[in-house]
mmCIF file of C-alpha atoms in Angstrom:
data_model
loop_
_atom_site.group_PDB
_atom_site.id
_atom_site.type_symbol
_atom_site.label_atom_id
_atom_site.label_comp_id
_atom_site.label_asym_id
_atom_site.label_seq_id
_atom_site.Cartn_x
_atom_site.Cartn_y
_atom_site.Cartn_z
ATOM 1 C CA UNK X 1 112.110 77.622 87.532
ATOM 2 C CA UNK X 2 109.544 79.888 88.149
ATOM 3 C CA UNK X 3 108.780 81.231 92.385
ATOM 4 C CA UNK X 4 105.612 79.863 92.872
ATOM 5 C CA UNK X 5 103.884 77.096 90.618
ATOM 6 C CA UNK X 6 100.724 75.943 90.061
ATOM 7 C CA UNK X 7 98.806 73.272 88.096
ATOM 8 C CA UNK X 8 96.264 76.202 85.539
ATOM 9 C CA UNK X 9 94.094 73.436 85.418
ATOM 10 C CA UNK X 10 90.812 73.813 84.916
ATOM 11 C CA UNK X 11 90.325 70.932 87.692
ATOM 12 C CA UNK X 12 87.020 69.941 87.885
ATOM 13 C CA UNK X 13 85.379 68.312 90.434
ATOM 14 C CA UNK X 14 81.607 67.214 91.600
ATOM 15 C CA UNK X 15 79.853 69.220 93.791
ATOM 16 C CA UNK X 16 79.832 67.682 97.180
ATOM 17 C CA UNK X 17 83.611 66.490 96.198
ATOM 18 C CA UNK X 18 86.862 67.472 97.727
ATOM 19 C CA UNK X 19 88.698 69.666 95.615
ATOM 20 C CA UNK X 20 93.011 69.793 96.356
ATOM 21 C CA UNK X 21 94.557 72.526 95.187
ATOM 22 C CA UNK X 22 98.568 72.149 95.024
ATOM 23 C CA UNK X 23 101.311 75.338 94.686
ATOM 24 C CA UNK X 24 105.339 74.712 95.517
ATOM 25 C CA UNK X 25 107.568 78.062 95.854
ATOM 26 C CA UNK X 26 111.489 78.097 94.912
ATOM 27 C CA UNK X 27 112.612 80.239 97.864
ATOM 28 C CA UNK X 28 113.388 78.133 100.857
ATOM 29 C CA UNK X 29 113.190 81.145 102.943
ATOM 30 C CA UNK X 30 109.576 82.060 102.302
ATOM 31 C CA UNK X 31 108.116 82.655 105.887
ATOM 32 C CA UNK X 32 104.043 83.334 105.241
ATOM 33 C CA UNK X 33 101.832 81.893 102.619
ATOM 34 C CA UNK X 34 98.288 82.639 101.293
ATOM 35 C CA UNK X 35 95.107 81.506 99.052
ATOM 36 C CA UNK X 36 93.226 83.874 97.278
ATOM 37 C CA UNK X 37 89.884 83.407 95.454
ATOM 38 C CA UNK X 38 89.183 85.290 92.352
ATOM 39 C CA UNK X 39 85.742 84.929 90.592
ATOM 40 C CA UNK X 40 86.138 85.962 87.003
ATOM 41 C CA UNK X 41 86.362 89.843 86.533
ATOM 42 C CA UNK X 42 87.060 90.423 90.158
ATOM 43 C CA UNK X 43 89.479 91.143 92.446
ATOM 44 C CA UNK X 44 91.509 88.559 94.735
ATOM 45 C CA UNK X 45 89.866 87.679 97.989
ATOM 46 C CA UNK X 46 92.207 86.337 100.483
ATOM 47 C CA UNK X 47 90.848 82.954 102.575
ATOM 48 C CA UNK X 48 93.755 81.518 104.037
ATOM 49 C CA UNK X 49 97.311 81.934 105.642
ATOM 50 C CA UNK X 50 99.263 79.854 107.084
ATOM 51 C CA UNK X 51 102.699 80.009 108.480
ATOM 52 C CA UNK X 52 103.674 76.587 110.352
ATOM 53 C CA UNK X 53 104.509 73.267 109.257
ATOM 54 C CA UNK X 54 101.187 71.240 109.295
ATOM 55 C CA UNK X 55 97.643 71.550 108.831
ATOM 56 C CA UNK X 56 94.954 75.164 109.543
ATOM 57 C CA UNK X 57 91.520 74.830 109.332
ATOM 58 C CA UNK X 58 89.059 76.949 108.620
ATOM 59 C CA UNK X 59 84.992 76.287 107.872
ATOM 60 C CA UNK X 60 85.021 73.757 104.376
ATOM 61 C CA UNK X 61 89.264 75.334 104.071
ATOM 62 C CA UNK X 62 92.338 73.642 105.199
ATOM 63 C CA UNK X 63 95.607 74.974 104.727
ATOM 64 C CA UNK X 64 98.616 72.559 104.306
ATOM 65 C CA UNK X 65 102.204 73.202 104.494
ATOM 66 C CA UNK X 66 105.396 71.437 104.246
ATOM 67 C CA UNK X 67 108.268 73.717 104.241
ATOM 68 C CA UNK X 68 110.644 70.953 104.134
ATOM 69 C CA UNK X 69 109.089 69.593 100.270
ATOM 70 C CA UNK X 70 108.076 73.432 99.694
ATOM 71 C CA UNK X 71 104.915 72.722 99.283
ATOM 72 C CA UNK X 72 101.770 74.351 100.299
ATOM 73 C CA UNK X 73 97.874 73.080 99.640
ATOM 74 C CA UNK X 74 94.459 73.730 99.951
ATOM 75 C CA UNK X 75 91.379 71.381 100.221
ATOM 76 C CA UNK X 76 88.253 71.947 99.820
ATOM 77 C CA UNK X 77 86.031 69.936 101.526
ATOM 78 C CA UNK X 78 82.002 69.280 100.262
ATOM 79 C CA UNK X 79 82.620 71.759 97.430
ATOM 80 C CA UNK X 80 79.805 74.059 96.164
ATOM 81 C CA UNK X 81 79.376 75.431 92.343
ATOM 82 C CA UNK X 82 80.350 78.599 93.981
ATOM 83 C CA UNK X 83 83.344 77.443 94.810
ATOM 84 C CA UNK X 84 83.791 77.955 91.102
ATOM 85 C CA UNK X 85 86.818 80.587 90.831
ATOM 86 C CA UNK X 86 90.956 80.597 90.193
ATOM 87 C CA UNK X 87 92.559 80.002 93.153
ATOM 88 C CA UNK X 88 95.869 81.967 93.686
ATOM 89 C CA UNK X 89 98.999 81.284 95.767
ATOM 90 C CA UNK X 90 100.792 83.803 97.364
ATOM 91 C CA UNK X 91 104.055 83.646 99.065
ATOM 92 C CA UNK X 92 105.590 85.990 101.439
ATOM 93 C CA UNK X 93 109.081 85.935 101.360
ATOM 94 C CA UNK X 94 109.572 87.629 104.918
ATOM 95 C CA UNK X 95 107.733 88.615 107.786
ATOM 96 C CA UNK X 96 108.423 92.288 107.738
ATOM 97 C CA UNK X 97 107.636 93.183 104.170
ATOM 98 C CA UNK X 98 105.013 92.391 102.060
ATOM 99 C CA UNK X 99 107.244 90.808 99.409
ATOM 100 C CA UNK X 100 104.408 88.620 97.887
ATOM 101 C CA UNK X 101 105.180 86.649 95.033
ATOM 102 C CA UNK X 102 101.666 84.745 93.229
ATOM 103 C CA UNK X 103 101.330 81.867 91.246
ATOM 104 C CA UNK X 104 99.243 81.828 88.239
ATOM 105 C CA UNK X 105 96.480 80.432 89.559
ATOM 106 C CA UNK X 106 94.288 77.110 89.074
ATOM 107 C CA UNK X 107 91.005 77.273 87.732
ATOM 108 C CA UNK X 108 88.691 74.951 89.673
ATOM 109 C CA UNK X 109 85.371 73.967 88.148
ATOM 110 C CA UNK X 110 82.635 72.250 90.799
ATOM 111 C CA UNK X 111 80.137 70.648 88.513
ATOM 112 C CA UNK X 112 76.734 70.740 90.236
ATOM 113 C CA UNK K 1 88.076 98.947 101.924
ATOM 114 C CA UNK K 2 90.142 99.390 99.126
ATOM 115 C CA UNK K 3 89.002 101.527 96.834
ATOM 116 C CA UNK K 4 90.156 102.339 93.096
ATOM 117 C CA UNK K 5 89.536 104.172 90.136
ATOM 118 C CA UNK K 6 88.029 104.492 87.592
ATOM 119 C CA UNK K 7 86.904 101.119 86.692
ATOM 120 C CA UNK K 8 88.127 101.037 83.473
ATOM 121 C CA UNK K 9 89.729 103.325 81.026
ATOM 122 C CA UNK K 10 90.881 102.802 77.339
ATOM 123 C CA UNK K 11 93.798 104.929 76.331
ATOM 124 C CA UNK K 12 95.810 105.043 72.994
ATOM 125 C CA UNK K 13 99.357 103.907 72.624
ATOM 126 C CA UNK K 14 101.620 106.356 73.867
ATOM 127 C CA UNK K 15 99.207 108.362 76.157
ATOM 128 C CA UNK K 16 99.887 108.491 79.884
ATOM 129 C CA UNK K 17 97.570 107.337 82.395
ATOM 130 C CA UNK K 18 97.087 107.748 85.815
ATOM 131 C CA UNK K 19 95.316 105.182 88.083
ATOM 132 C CA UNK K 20 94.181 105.799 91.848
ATOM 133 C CA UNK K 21 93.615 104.105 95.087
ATOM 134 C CA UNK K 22 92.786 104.535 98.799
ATOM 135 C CA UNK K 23 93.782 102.576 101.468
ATOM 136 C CA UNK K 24 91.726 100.139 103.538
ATOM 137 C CA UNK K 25 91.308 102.961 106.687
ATOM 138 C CA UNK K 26 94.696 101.855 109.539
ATOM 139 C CA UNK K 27 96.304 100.222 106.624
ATOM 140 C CA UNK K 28 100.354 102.062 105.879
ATOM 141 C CA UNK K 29 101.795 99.947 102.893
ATOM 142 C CA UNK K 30 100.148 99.793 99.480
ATOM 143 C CA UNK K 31 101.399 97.536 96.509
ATOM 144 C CA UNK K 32 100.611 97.827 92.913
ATOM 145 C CA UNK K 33 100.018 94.659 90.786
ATOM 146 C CA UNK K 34 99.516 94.117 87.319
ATOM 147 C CA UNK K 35 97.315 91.050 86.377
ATOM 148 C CA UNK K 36 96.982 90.164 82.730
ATOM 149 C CA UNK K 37 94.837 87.927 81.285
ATOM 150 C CA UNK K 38 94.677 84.270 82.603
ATOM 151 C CA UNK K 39 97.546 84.960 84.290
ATOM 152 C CA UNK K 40 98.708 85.603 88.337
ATOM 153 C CA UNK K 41 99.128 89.252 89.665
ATOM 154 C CA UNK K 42 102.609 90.298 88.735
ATOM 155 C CA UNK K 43 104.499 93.237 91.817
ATOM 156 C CA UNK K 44 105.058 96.554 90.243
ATOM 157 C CA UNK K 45 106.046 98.219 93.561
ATOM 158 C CA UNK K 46 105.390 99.043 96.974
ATOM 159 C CA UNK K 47 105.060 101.985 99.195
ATOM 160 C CA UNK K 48 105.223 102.342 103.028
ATOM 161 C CA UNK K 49 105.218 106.005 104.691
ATOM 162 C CA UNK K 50 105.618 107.289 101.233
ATOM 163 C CA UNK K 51 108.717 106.238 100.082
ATOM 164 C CA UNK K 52 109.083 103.159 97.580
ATOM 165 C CA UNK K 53 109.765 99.950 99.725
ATOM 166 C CA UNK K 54 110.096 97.292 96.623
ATOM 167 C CA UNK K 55 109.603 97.304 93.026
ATOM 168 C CA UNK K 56 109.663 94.445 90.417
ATOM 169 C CA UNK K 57 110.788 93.947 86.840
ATOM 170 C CA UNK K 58 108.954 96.624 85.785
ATOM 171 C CA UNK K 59 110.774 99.537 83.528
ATOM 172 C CA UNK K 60 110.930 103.169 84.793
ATOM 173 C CA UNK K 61 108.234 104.037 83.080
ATOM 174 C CA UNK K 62 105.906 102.597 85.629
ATOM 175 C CA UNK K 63 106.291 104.982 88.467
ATOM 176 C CA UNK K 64 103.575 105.888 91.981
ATOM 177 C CA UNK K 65 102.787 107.973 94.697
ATOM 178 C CA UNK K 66 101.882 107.260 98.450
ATOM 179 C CA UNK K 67 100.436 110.533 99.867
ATOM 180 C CA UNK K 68 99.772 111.039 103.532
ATOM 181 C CA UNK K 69 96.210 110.018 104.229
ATOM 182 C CA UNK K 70 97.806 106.951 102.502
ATOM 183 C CA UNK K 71 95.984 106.621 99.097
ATOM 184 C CA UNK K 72 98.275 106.089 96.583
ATOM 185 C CA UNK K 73 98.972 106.757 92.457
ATOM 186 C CA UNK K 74 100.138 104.616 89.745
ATOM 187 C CA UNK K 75 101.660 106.639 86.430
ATOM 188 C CA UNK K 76 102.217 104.664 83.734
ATOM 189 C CA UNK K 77 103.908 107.081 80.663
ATOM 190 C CA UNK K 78 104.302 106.093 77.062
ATOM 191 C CA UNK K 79 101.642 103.430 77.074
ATOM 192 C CA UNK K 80 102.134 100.132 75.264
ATOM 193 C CA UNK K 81 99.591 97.519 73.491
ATOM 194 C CA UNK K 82 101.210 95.275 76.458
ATOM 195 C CA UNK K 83 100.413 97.446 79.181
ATOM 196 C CA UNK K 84 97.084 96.182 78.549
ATOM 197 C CA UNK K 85 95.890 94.395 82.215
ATOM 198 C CA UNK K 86 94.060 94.982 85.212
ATOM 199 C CA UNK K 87 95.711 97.333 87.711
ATOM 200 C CA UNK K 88 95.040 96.157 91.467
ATOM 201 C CA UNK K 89 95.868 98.273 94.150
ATOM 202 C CA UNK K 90 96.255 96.149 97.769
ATOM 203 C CA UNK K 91 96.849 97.343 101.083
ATOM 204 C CA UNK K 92 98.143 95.935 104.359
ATOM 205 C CA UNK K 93 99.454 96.888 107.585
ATOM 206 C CA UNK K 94 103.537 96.502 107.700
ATOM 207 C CA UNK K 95 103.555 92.680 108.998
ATOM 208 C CA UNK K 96 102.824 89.363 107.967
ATOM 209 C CA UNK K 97 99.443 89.358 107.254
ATOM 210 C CA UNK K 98 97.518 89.308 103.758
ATOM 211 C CA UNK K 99 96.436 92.019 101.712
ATOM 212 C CA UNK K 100 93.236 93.568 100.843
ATOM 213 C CA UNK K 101 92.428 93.979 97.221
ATOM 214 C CA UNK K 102 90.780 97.319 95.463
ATOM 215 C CA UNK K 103 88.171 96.052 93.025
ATOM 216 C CA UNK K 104 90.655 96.895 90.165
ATOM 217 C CA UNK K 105 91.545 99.242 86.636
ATOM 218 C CA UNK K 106 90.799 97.632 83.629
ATOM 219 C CA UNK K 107 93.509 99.191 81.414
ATOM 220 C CA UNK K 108 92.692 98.868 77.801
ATOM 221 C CA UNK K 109 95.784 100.109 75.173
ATOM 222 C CA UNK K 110 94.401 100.594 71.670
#
């Protein structure tokens, strides 16, 4: 079983559409986790952490997590075309360190 | 921010490279990731007050530097076809927060 899993995709969606992004980690310890955005060519661009059980918002983002199922989300709520990118997960796997472990990524696709 | 270089490079099997970065300014920890094609970034190492703080499955021929105005090297010696990737440099202040990525080395092995 791989760390940290995530659907490659590509998921499409319509712009205007919420797109859910889904990544579950093997380490039960894992303490912080992230979503990057990478636009093809570029470098990872971090937009979320979250830490606690439950729900973070921020602007069209929301971070889920549910250490319990570990399982960790992201929605994306009225999606634009450039919103268009591979969307990483990152998992810390302790406070202290910066012991990141990344998913492959899912490539999401907002149709306009 | 995080700044690398160069850009990109193409190097011959067997050469050595060498692959640069400089730290987002306050920031005392830099990692190394490789990042192949369609695929996630995968941890080379790590350096904090430069000394090696973490390393991944990556064979001895990988190897870095953290110097004291905390930019940072990556060697790579006896290059292989697989070593092909892009290189990303990221730094962060010791903590739980994210990383910052450098805009990347695009490693080509011919």
């Amino acid at each position: 079983q791989k760390e940290v899993e995530q659907n490659s995709g590509p998921l499409s969606v319509p712009e205007g559409a919420i797109a859910s992004l889904n990544c579950t980690y093997s380490d039960r310890g894992s303490q912080s986790f992230f979503w990057y955005r990478q636009y093809s060519g570029k470098s990872p661009e971090l937009i979320m952490s979250i830490y606690s059980n439950g729900d973070k918002e921020d602007g069209r983002f929301t971070a889920q997590l549910n250490k319990a199922s570990q399982y960790v989300s992201l929605l994306i709520r009225d999606s634009q075309p450039s919103d268009s990118a591979t969307y990483l997960c990152a998992v810390n796997r302790d406070n202290y360190g910066q012991n990141f472990v990344f998913g492959p990524g899912t490539r999401l696709s907002v149709l306009p | 921010g995080v700044t690398q270089s160069p850009t990109h490079l193409i190097k011959t099997r067997g050469q050595q490279v060498t692959l640069r970065c400089s730290s987002q300014s306050g920031h005392n920890t830099v990692s190394w990731y490789q990042q192949a094609l369609g695929q996630g970034p995968q941890f080379i190492f790590q350096y904090y007050r430069e000394e090696e703080n973490g390393r991944g499955n990556f064979p001895p021929r990988f190897s870095g530097l953290q110097f004291p105005n905390d930019s940072s090297e990556l060697n790579v010696n006896a290059l292989e076809l697989d070593d092909s990737a892009l290189y990303l440099c990221a730094s962060s202040s010791q903590g739980r927060w994210g990383y910052t990525f450098g805009s990347g080395t695009r490693l080509t092995v011919v």
